[in-house]
mmCIF file of C-alpha atoms in Angstrom:
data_model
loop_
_atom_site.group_PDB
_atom_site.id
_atom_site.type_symbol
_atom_site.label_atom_id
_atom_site.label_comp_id
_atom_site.label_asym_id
_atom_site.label_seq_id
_atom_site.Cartn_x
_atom_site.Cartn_y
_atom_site.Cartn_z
ATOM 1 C CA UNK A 28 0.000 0.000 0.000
ATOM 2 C CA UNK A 29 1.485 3.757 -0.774
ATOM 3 C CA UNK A 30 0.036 5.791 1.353
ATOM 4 C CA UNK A 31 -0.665 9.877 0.317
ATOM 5 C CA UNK A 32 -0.966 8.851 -3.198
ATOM 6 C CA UNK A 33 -2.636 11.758 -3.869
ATOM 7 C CA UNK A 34 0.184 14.046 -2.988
ATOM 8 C CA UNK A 35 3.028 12.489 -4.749
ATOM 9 C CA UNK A 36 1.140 13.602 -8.043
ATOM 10 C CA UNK A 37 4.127 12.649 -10.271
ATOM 11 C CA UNK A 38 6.620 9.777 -11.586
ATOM 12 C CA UNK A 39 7.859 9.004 -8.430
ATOM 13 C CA UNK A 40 4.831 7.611 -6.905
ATOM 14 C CA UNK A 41 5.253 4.550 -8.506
ATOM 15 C CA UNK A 42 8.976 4.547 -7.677
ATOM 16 C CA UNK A 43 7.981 2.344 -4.449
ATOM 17 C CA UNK A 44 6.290 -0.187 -6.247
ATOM 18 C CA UNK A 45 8.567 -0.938 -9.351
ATOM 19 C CA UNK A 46 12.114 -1.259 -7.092
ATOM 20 C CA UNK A 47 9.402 -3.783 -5.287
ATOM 21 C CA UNK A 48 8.698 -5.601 -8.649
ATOM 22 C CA UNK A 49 12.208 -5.249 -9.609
ATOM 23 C CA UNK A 50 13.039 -6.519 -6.105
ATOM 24 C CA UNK A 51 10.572 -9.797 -6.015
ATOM 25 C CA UNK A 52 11.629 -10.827 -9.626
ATOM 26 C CA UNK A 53 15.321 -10.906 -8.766
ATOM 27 C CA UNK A 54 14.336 -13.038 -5.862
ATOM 28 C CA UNK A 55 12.363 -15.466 -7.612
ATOM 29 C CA UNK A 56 14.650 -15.926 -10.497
ATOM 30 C CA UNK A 57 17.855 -16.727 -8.067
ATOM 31 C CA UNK A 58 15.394 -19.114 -6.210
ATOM 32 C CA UNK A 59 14.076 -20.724 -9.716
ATOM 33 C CA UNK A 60 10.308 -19.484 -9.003
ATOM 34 C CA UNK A 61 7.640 -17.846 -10.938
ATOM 35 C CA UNK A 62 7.277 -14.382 -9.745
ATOM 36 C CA UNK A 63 3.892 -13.956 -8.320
ATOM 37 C CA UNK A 64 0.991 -11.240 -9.335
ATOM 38 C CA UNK A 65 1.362 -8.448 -7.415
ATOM 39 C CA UNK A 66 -1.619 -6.160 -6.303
ATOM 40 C CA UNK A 67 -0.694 -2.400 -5.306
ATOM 41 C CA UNK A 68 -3.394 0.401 -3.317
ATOM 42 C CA UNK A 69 -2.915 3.694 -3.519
ATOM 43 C CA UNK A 70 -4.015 5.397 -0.422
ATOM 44 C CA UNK A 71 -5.785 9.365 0.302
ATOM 45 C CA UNK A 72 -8.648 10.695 1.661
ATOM 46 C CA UNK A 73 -12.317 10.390 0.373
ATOM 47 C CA UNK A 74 -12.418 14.023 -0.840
ATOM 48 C CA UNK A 75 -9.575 13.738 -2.854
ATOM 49 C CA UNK A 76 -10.032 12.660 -6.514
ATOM 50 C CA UNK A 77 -8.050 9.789 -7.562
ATOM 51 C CA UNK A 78 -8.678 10.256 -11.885
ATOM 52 C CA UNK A 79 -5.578 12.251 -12.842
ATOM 53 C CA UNK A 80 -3.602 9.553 -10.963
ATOM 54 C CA UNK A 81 -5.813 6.580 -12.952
ATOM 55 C CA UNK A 82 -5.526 9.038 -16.473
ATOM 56 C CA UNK A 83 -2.285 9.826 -16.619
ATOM 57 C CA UNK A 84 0.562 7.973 -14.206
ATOM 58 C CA UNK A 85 -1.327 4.567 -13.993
ATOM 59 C CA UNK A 86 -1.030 3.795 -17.805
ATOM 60 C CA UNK A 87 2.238 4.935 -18.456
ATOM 61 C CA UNK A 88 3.626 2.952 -14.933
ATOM 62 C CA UNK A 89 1.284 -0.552 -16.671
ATOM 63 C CA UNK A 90 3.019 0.076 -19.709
ATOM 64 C CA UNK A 91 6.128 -0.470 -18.927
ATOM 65 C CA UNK A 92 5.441 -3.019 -16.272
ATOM 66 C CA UNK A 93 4.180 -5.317 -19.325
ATOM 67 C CA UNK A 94 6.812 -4.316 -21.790
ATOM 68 C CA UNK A 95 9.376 -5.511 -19.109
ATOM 69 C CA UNK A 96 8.047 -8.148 -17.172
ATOM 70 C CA UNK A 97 4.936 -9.050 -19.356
ATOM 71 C CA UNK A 98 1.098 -8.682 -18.970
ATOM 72 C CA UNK A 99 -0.871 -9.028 -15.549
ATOM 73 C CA UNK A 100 2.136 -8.862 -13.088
ATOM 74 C CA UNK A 101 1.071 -6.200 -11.851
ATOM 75 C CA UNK A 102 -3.073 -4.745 -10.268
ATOM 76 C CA UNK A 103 -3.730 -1.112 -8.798
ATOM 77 C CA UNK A 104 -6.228 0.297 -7.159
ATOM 78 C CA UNK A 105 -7.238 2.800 -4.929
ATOM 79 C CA UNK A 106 -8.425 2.747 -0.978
ATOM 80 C CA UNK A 107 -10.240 5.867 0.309
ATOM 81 C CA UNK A 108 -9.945 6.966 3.676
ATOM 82 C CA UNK A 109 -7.240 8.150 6.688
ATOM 83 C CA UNK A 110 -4.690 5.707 7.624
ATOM 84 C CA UNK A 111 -5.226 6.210 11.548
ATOM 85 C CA UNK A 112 -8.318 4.285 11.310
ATOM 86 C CA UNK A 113 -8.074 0.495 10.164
ATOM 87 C CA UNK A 114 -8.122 0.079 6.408
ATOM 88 C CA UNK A 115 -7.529 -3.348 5.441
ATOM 89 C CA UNK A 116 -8.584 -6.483 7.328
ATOM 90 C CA UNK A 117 -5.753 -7.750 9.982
ATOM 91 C CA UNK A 118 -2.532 -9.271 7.913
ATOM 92 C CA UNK A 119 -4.140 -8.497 4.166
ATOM 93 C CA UNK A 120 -0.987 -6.827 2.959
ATOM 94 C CA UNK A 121 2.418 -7.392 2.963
ATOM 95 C CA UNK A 122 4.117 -3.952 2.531
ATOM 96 C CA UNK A 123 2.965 -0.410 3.255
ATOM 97 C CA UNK A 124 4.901 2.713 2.219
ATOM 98 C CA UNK A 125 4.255 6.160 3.525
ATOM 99 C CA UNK A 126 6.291 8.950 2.247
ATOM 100 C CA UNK A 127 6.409 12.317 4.030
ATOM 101 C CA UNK A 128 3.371 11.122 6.283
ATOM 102 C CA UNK A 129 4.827 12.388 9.422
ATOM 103 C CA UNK A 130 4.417 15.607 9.448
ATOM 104 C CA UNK A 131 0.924 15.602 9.993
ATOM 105 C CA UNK A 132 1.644 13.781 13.119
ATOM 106 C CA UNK A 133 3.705 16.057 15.032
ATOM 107 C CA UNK A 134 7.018 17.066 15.732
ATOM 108 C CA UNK A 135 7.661 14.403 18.262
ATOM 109 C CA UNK A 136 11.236 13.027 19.255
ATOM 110 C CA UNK A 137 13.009 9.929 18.155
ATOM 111 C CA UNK A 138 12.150 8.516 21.357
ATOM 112 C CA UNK A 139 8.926 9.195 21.724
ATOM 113 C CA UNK A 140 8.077 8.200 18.034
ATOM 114 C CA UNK A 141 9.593 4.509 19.561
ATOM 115 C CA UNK A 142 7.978 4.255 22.669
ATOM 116 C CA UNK A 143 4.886 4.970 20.876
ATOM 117 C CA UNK A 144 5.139 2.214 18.437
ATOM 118 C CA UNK A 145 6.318 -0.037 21.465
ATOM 119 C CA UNK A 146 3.594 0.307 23.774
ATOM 120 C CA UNK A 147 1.041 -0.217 20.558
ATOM 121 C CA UNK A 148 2.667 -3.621 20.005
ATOM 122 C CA UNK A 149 1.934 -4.764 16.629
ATOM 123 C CA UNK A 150 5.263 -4.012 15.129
ATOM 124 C CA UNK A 151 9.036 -3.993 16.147
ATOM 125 C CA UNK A 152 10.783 -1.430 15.642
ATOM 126 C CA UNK A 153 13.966 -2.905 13.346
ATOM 127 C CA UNK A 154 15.473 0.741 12.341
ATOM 128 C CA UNK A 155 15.244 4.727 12.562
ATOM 129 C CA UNK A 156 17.016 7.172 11.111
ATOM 130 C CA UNK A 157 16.764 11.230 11.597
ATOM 131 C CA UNK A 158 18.420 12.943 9.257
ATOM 132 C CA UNK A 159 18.593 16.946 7.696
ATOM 133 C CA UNK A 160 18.762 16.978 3.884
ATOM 134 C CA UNK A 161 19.270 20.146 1.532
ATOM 135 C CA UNK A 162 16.255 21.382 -0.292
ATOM 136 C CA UNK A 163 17.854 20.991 -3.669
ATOM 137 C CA UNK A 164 20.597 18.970 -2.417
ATOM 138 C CA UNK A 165 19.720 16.299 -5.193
ATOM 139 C CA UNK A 166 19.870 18.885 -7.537
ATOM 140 C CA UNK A 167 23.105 19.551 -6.450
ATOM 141 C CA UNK A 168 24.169 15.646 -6.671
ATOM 142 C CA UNK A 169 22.964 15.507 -10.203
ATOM 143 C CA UNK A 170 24.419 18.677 -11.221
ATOM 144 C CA UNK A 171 28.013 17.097 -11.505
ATOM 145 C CA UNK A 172 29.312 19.936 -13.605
ATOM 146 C CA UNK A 173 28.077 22.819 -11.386
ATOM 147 C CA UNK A 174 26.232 24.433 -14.176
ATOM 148 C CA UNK A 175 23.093 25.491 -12.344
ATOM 149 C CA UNK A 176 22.835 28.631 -10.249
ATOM 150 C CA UNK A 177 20.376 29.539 -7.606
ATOM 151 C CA UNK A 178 18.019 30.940 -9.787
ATOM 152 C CA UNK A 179 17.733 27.514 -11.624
ATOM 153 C CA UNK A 180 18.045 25.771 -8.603
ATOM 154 C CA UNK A 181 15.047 27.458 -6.874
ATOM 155 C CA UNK A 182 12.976 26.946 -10.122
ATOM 156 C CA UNK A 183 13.338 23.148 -10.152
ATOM 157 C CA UNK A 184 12.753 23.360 -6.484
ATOM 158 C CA UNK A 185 9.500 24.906 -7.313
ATOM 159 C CA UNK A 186 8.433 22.661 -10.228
ATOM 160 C CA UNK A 187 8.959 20.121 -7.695
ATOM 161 C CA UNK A 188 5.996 21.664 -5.153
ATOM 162 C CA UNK A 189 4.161 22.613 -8.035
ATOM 163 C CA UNK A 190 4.140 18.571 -9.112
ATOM 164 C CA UNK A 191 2.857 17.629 -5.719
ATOM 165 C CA UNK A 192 0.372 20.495 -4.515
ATOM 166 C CA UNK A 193 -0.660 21.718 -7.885
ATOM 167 C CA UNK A 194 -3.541 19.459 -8.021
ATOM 168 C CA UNK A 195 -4.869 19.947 -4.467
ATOM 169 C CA UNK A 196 -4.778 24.078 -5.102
ATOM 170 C CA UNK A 197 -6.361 23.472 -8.503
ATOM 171 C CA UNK A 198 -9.706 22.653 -6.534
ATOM 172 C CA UNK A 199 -9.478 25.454 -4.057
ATOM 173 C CA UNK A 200 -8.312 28.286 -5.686
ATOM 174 C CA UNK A 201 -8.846 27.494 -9.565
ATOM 175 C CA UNK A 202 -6.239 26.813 -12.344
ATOM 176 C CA UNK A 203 -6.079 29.999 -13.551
ATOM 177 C CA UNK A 204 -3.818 31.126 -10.664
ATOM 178 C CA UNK A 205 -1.675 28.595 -10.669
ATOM 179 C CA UNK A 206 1.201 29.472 -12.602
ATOM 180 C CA UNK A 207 1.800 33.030 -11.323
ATOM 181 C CA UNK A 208 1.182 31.516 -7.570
ATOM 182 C CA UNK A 209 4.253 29.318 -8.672
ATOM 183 C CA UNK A 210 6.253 32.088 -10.241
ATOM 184 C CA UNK A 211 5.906 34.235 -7.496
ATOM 185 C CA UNK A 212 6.634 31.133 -4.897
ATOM 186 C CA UNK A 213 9.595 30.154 -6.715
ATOM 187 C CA UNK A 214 10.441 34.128 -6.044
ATOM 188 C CA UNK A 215 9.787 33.660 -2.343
ATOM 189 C CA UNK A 216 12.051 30.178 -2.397
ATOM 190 C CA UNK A 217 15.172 32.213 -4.164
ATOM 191 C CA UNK A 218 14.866 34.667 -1.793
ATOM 192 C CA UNK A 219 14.705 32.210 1.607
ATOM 193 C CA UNK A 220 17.936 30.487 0.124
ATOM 194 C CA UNK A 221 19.795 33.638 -0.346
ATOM 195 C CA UNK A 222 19.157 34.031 3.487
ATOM 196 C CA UNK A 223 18.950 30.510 5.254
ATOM 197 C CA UNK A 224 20.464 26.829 4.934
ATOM 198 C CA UNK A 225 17.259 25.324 3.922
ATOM 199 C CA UNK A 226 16.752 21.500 4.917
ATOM 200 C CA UNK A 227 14.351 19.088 5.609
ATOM 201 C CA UNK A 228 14.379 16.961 8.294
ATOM 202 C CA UNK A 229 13.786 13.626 7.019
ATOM 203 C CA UNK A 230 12.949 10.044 9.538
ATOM 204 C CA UNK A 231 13.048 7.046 8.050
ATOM 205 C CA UNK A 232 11.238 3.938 10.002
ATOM 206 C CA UNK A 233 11.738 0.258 9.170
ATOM 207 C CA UNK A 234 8.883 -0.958 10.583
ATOM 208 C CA UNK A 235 8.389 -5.279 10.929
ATOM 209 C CA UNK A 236 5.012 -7.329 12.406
#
């Protein structure tokens, strides 16, 4: 299950479940077995609308699942509703994947994010990580010959908000808007960096039943 689908309006939504695929198939051909058919939900609240996920990332994703590991390896669907209540029967899946979930948690501690999960009881705990990451710091990885400047920089950091929220602030505000609300945020974002070390602070969990 990927939970926030909505959110991660883009190609990397599907990122998850292909290094799975990619993952399962290795497996199975070191271990001589047929790789099995693999079923995938996308996860977000009932208000949010699902079809620009289904029109436009869905069939390019089952596209290339079939061209590269042939037809029906590979189901999605979607599963309305808010991942602190129960949305599956007990032990129906076998992964879940939330990205960028926590923050609408709170900002709670390392330890009290563990204790937490302890005292709940139905996972262990195997790994967590806390770490501060650039904004465009994978900008500045792929940029190997330090041709990009700020100004580029914040742009791409912009397109990158603009992938995820634009949808969302399509429905409230109205499309017309949108690209000057970007132009003028991706203002705002050169002008924070020329000011701040900008970072997100990223946990990773590694969560086992």
């Amino acid at each position: 299950m990927l939970s926030g689908a909505k959110e991660w309006l883009n190609p990397m939504l599907f990122l998850v479940v292909s290094e799975i695929i990619d993952i399962i198939d290795e497996t199975c051909r070191k271990l001589k077995h047929p790789p099995p058919c693999l079923q995938a939900f996308l996860n977000d609240l009932p208000g949010n609308d699902f079809n620009a996920i289904f029109k436009h990332l869905l069939r390019c994703f089952c596209e290339r699942v079939e061209i590269e590991k042939g037809k029906n390896k590979c189901f999605v669907t979607d599963v309305a509703g808010s991942f602190y209540g129960r949305l599956f029967p007990p032990n129906s899946l076998h992964f879940v994947h939330s990205s960028y979930a926590i923050m609408w948690i709170s900002k709670l501690s390392k330890e009290e994010i563990k204790s937490m999960m302890e005292a709940e009881g139905s996972f262990k705990l195997q790994n967590m990580e806390v770490f501060n990451m650039d904004w465009d710091d994978y900008i500045k990885k792929a940029d190997t010959k330090q041709v990009l400047d700020k100004t580029r920089r914040a742009t791409m950091i912009a397109n990158d908000i603009k992938a995820v929220g634009e949808s969302s602030l399509d429905n409230h505000l109205g499309e017309d808007i949108i690209d000057d609300l970007f132009r003028r945020f991706k203002e705002d974002v050169f002008d924070y960096m020329e000011t701040h070390k900008c970072q997100y602070v990223n946990i990773v969990i590694l969560l086992t039943k």
